mmCIF file with all atom_site columns, C-alpha atoms in Angstrom:
data_model
loop_
_atom_site.group_PDB
_atom_site.id
_atom_site.type_symbol
_atom_site.label_atom_id
_atom_site.label_alt_id
_atom_site.label_comp_id
_atom_site.label_asym_id
_atom_site.label_entity_id
_atom_site.label_seq_id
_atom_site.pdbx_PDB_ins_code
_atom_site.Cartn_x
_atom_site.Cartn_y
_atom_site.Cartn_z
_atom_site.occupancy
_atom_site.B_iso_or_equiv
_atom_site.pdbx_formal_charge
_atom_site.auth_seq_id
_atom_site.auth_comp_id
_atom_site.auth_asym_id
_atom_site.auth_atom_id
_atom_site.pdbx_PDB_model_num
ATOM 1   C CA . SER A 1 1   ? 20.190 14.337  7.194   1.00 0.00 ? 4   SER A CA 1
ATOM 2   C CA . TYR A 1 2   ? 20.260 10.607  6.877   1.00 0.00 ? 5   TYR A CA 1
ATOM 3   C CA . ILE A 1 3   ? 18.963 7.200   8.235   1.00 0.00 ? 6   ILE A CA 1
ATOM 4   C CA . LYS A 1 4   ? 21.072 4.008   8.230   1.00 0.00 ? 7   LYS A CA 1
ATOM 5   C CA . LEU A 1 5   ? 19.716 0.613   8.727   1.00 0.00 ? 8   LEU A CA 1
ATOM 6   C CA . LEU A 1 6   ? 22.476 -1.803  10.526  1.00 0.00 ? 9   LEU A CA 1
ATOM 7   C CA . ASN A 1 7   ? 21.768 -5.558  10.210  1.00 0.00 ? 10  ASN A CA 1
ATOM 8   C CA . TYR A 1 8   ? 18.168 -5.100  8.860   1.00 0.00 ? 11  TYR A CA 1
ATOM 9   C CA . GLY A 1 9   ? 16.972 -2.606  11.517  1.00 0.00 ? 12  GLY A CA 1
ATOM 10  C CA . VAL A 1 10  ? 18.476 -4.398  14.347  1.00 0.00 ? 13  VAL A CA 1
ATOM 11  C CA . GLN A 1 11  ? 20.134 -0.751  14.770  1.00 0.00 ? 14  GLN A CA 1
ATOM 12  C CA . VAL A 1 12  ? 18.948 2.368   13.441  1.00 0.00 ? 15  VAL A CA 1
ATOM 13  C CA . VAL A 1 13  ? 21.076 5.563   13.398  1.00 0.00 ? 16  VAL A CA 1
ATOM 14  C CA . THR A 1 14  ? 19.422 8.562   12.232  1.00 0.00 ? 17  THR A CA 1
ATOM 15  C CA . ASN A 1 15  ? 20.796 12.259  12.163  1.00 0.00 ? 18  ASN A CA 1
ATOM 16  C CA . LYS A 1 16  ? 18.985 15.387  11.365  1.00 0.00 ? 19  LYS A CA 1
ATOM 17  C CA . MET A 1 17  ? 15.949 13.855  10.863  1.00 0.00 ? 20  MET A CA 1
ATOM 18  C CA . HIS A 1 18  ? 13.422 16.835  11.223  1.00 0.00 ? 21  HIS A CA 1
ATOM 19  C CA . GLY A 1 19  ? 9.945  17.158  9.849   1.00 0.00 ? 22  GLY A CA 1
ATOM 20  C CA . TYR A 1 20  ? 7.106  15.276  8.960   1.00 0.00 ? 23  TYR A CA 1
ATOM 21  C CA . PHE A 1 21  ? 7.931  13.666  5.461   1.00 0.00 ? 24  PHE A CA 1
ATOM 22  C CA . ARG A 1 22  ? 11.531 12.926  6.683   1.00 0.00 ? 25  ARG A CA 1
ATOM 23  C CA . MET A 1 23  ? 10.177 10.996  10.107  1.00 0.00 ? 26  MET A CA 1
ATOM 24  C CA . ARG A 1 24  ? 7.553  9.208   7.810   1.00 0.00 ? 27  ARG A CA 1
ATOM 25  C CA . ILE A 1 25  ? 10.602 7.885   5.643   1.00 0.00 ? 28  ILE A CA 1
ATOM 26  C CA . ALA A 1 26  ? 12.151 6.907   8.688   1.00 0.00 ? 29  ALA A CA 1
ATOM 27  C CA . GLN A 1 27  ? 9.010  5.315   9.951   1.00 0.00 ? 30  GLN A CA 1
ATOM 28  C CA . PHE A 1 28  ? 8.224  3.375   6.870   1.00 0.00 ? 31  PHE A CA 1
ATOM 29  C CA . LEU A 1 29  ? 12.074 1.881   6.496   1.00 0.00 ? 32  LEU A CA 1
ATOM 30  C CA . THR A 1 30  ? 12.271 0.555   10.218  1.00 0.00 ? 33  THR A CA 1
ATOM 31  C CA . ALA A 1 31  ? 8.848  -1.109  9.885   1.00 0.00 ? 34  ALA A CA 1
ATOM 32  C CA . ILE A 1 32  ? 9.311  -2.928  6.454   1.00 0.00 ? 35  ILE A CA 1
ATOM 33  C CA . HIS A 1 33  ? 9.669  -6.784  7.098   1.00 0.00 ? 36  HIS A CA 1
ATOM 34  C CA . PRO A 1 34  ? 12.739 -8.577  6.595   1.00 0.00 ? 37  PRO A CA 1
ATOM 35  C CA . THR A 1 35  ? 12.312 -9.326  2.548   1.00 0.00 ? 38  THR A CA 1
ATOM 36  C CA . ASN A 1 36  ? 13.839 -7.634  -0.290  1.00 0.00 ? 39  ASN A CA 1
ATOM 37  C CA . HIS A 1 37  ? 12.545 -4.293  -1.220  1.00 0.00 ? 40  HIS A CA 1
ATOM 38  C CA . THR A 1 38  ? 13.873 -1.986  -3.731  1.00 0.00 ? 41  THR A CA 1
ATOM 39  C CA . ILE A 1 39  ? 13.331 1.749   -2.993  1.00 0.00 ? 42  ILE A CA 1
ATOM 40  C CA . TYR A 1 40  ? 13.571 4.479   -5.658  1.00 0.00 ? 43  TYR A CA 1
ATOM 41  C CA . LEU A 1 41  ? 14.347 7.871   -4.482  1.00 0.00 ? 44  LEU A CA 1
ATOM 42  C CA . SER A 1 42  ? 14.292 11.055  -7.162  1.00 0.00 ? 45  SER A CA 1
ATOM 43  C CA . ARG A 1 43  ? 15.180 14.683  -6.610  1.00 0.00 ? 46  ARG A CA 1
ATOM 44  C CA . HIS A 1 44  ? 12.195 16.999  -7.757  1.00 0.00 ? 47  HIS A CA 1
ATOM 45  C CA . GLY A 1 45  ? 12.911 18.422  -11.349 1.00 0.00 ? 48  GLY A CA 1
ATOM 46  C CA . GLN A 1 46  ? 14.763 21.628  -11.522 1.00 0.00 ? 49  GLN A CA 1
ATOM 47  C CA . SER A 1 47  ? 12.956 24.699  -10.077 1.00 0.00 ? 50  SER A CA 1
ATOM 48  C CA . GLU A 1 48  ? 12.518 28.176  -10.942 1.00 0.00 ? 51  GLU A CA 1
ATOM 49  C CA . TYR A 1 49  ? 14.691 29.220  -8.033  1.00 0.00 ? 52  TYR A CA 1
ATOM 50  C CA . ASN A 1 50  ? 17.467 26.663  -9.012  1.00 0.00 ? 53  ASN A CA 1
ATOM 51  C CA . VAL A 1 51  ? 17.745 28.443  -12.294 1.00 0.00 ? 54  VAL A CA 1
ATOM 52  C CA . LEU A 1 52  ? 18.166 31.754  -10.309 1.00 0.00 ? 55  LEU A CA 1
ATOM 53  C CA . GLY A 1 53  ? 20.714 29.893  -8.026  1.00 0.00 ? 56  GLY A CA 1
ATOM 54  C CA . LYS A 1 54  ? 18.593 30.416  -4.923  1.00 0.00 ? 57  LYS A CA 1
ATOM 55  C CA . ILE A 1 55  ? 17.917 27.772  -2.400  1.00 0.00 ? 58  ILE A CA 1
ATOM 56  C CA . GLY A 1 56  ? 14.581 26.960  -0.577  1.00 0.00 ? 59  GLY A CA 1
ATOM 57  C CA . GLY A 1 57  ? 11.257 28.294  -0.752  1.00 0.00 ? 60  GLY A CA 1
ATOM 58  C CA . ASN A 1 58  ? 8.319  26.491  -2.755  1.00 0.00 ? 61  ASN A CA 1
ATOM 59  C CA . PRO A 1 59  ? 8.654  27.524  -6.487  1.00 0.00 ? 62  PRO A CA 1
ATOM 60  C CA . MET A 1 60  ? 7.065  25.875  -9.504  1.00 0.00 ? 63  MET A CA 1
ATOM 61  C CA . LEU A 1 61  ? 9.421  23.914  -11.871 1.00 0.00 ? 64  LEU A CA 1
ATOM 62  C CA . SER A 1 62  ? 11.437 25.136  -14.527 1.00 0.00 ? 65  SER A CA 1
ATOM 63  C CA . ILE A 1 63  ? 10.592 24.063  -18.245 1.00 0.00 ? 66  ILE A CA 1
ATOM 64  C CA . ILE A 1 64  ? 13.582 21.562  -17.896 1.00 0.00 ? 67  ILE A CA 1
ATOM 65  C CA . GLY A 1 65  ? 12.041 20.491  -14.493 1.00 0.00 ? 68  GLY A CA 1
ATOM 66  C CA . SER A 1 66  ? 8.771  20.130  -16.122 1.00 0.00 ? 69  SER A CA 1
ATOM 67  C CA . GLU A 1 67  ? 10.498 17.961  -18.942 1.00 0.00 ? 70  GLU A CA 1
ATOM 68  C CA . TYR A 1 68  ? 12.207 15.865  -16.401 1.00 0.00 ? 71  TYR A CA 1
ATOM 69  C CA . ALA A 1 69  ? 8.950  15.202  -14.295 1.00 0.00 ? 72  ALA A CA 1
ATOM 70  C CA . ARG A 1 70  ? 7.207  13.757  -17.869 1.00 0.00 ? 73  ARG A CA 1
ATOM 71  C CA . ARG A 1 71  ? 10.135 11.718  -18.533 1.00 0.00 ? 74  ARG A CA 1
ATOM 72  C CA . LEU A 1 72  ? 10.171 9.961   -14.980 1.00 0.00 ? 75  LEU A CA 1
ATOM 73  C CA . GLY A 1 73  ? 6.416  9.556   -15.647 1.00 0.00 ? 76  GLY A CA 1
ATOM 74  C CA . SER A 1 74  ? 6.889  7.584   -18.687 1.00 0.00 ? 77  SER A CA 1
ATOM 75  C CA . TRP A 1 75  ? 9.864  5.519   -17.014 1.00 0.00 ? 78  TRP A CA 1
ATOM 76  C CA . VAL A 1 76  ? 8.188  4.495   -13.578 1.00 0.00 ? 79  VAL A CA 1
ATOM 77  C CA . PRO A 1 77  ? 5.433  2.315   -15.316 1.00 0.00 ? 80  PRO A CA 1
ATOM 78  C CA . ASN A 1 78  ? 7.900  -0.326  -17.157 1.00 0.00 ? 81  ASN A CA 1
ATOM 79  C CA . HIS A 1 79  ? 10.778 0.061   -14.489 1.00 0.00 ? 82  HIS A CA 1
ATOM 80  C CA . VAL A 1 80  ? 9.150  0.349   -11.186 1.00 0.00 ? 83  VAL A CA 1
ATOM 81  C CA . TRP A 1 81  ? 5.733  -1.367  -11.312 1.00 0.00 ? 84  TRP A CA 1
ATOM 82  C CA . GLN A 1 82  ? 7.091  -4.536  -12.904 1.00 0.00 ? 85  GLN A CA 1
ATOM 83  C CA . HIS A 1 83  ? 9.455  -7.321  -12.253 1.00 0.00 ? 86  HIS A CA 1
ATOM 84  C CA . GLU A 1 84  ? 9.897  -10.180 -14.421 1.00 0.00 ? 87  GLU A CA 1
ATOM 85  C CA . GLY A 1 85  ? 6.600  -9.115  -16.330 1.00 0.00 ? 88  GLY A CA 1
ATOM 86  C CA . ARG A 1 86  ? 4.371  -8.855  -13.320 1.00 0.00 ? 89  ARG A CA 1
ATOM 87  C CA . LEU A 1 87  ? 3.029  -5.886  -11.407 1.00 0.00 ? 90  LEU A CA 1
ATOM 88  C CA . VAL A 1 88  ? 4.717  -5.064  -8.080  1.00 0.00 ? 91  VAL A CA 1
ATOM 89  C CA . LYS A 1 89  ? 3.100  -3.123  -5.342  1.00 0.00 ? 92  LYS A CA 1
ATOM 90  C CA . CYS A 1 90  ? 4.772  0.128   -4.693  1.00 0.00 ? 93  CYS A CA 1
ATOM 91  C CA . ARG A 1 91  ? 4.099  3.398   -2.983  1.00 0.00 ? 94  ARG A CA 1
ATOM 92  C CA . LEU A 1 92  ? 4.532  6.998   -4.274  1.00 0.00 ? 95  LEU A CA 1
ATOM 93  C CA . TRP A 1 93  ? 5.586  9.516   -1.470  1.00 0.00 ? 96  TRP A CA 1
ATOM 94  C CA . THR A 1 94  ? 6.184  13.112  -1.953  1.00 0.00 ? 97  THR A CA 1
ATOM 95  C CA . SER A 1 95  ? 6.865  16.156  0.340   1.00 0.00 ? 98  SER A CA 1
ATOM 96  C CA . SER A 1 96  ? 4.352  18.979  0.381   1.00 0.00 ? 99  SER A CA 1
ATOM 97  C CA . LEU A 1 97  ? 6.266  21.171  -1.622  1.00 0.00 ? 100 LEU A CA 1
ATOM 98  C CA . GLN A 1 98  ? 4.806  21.990  -4.978  1.00 0.00 ? 101 GLN A CA 1
ATOM 99  C CA . ARG A 1 99  ? 7.921  21.348  -6.879  1.00 0.00 ? 102 ARG A CA 1
ATOM 100 C CA . THR A 1 100 ? 8.165  17.700  -5.518  1.00 0.00 ? 103 THR A CA 1
ATOM 101 C CA . ILE A 1 101 ? 4.182  17.103  -6.281  1.00 0.00 ? 104 ILE A CA 1
ATOM 102 C CA . LEU A 1 102 ? 4.702  18.732  -9.766  1.00 0.00 ? 105 LEU A CA 1
ATOM 103 C CA . THR A 1 103 ? 7.481  16.317  -10.207 1.00 0.00 ? 106 THR A CA 1
ATOM 104 C CA . ALA A 1 104 ? 5.596  13.385  -9.432  1.00 0.00 ? 107 ALA A CA 1
ATOM 105 C CA . ALA A 1 105 ? 2.453  14.700  -11.128 1.00 0.00 ? 108 ALA A CA 1
ATOM 106 C CA . HIS A 1 106 ? 2.928  12.704  -14.538 1.00 0.00 ? 109 HIS A CA 1
ATOM 107 C CA . ILE A 1 107 ? 3.501  9.272   -12.599 1.00 0.00 ? 110 ILE A CA 1
ATOM 108 C CA . PRO A 1 108 ? 0.429  7.218   -13.243 1.00 0.00 ? 111 PRO A CA 1
ATOM 109 C CA . HIS A 1 109 ? -0.313 5.724   -9.545  1.00 0.00 ? 112 HIS A CA 1
ATOM 110 C CA . PRO A 1 110 ? -3.302 3.990   -8.101  1.00 0.00 ? 113 PRO A CA 1
ATOM 111 C CA . LEU A 1 111 ? -4.631 5.050   -4.903  1.00 0.00 ? 114 LEU A CA 1
ATOM 112 C CA . VAL A 1 112 ? -3.601 2.732   -1.864  1.00 0.00 ? 115 VAL A CA 1
ATOM 113 C CA . HIS A 1 113 ? -7.049 1.939   0.189   1.00 0.00 ? 116 HIS A CA 1
ATOM 114 C CA . ALA A 1 114 ? -7.215 0.498   3.635   1.00 0.00 ? 117 ALA A CA 1
ATOM 115 C CA . TYR A 1 115 ? -9.703 -2.218  4.057   1.00 0.00 ? 118 TYR A CA 1
#
């Protein structure tokens, strides 16, 4: 599946965008304002099913996947939160699958509160 934003949202093309999380990403990308945005995407860490050559399911992370999650959690604060020494706003989204939640578990992130 994919989403294409042409001419910054003048035309939006999507393909096979099914499911809650994919549609939320599409909604977010089509609603952002015409200013520079950096979007970071990360695949989940290696799962126990990946080790066995299986696809799908909702498995836990493997040892290698857990190490990837720890390293990602260490990398994010200095590379995503800061720009030229200043803190910047950012959001952390995961799907509801435990392998994605576990991959993001080591990323320190404040909750966004609506006022």
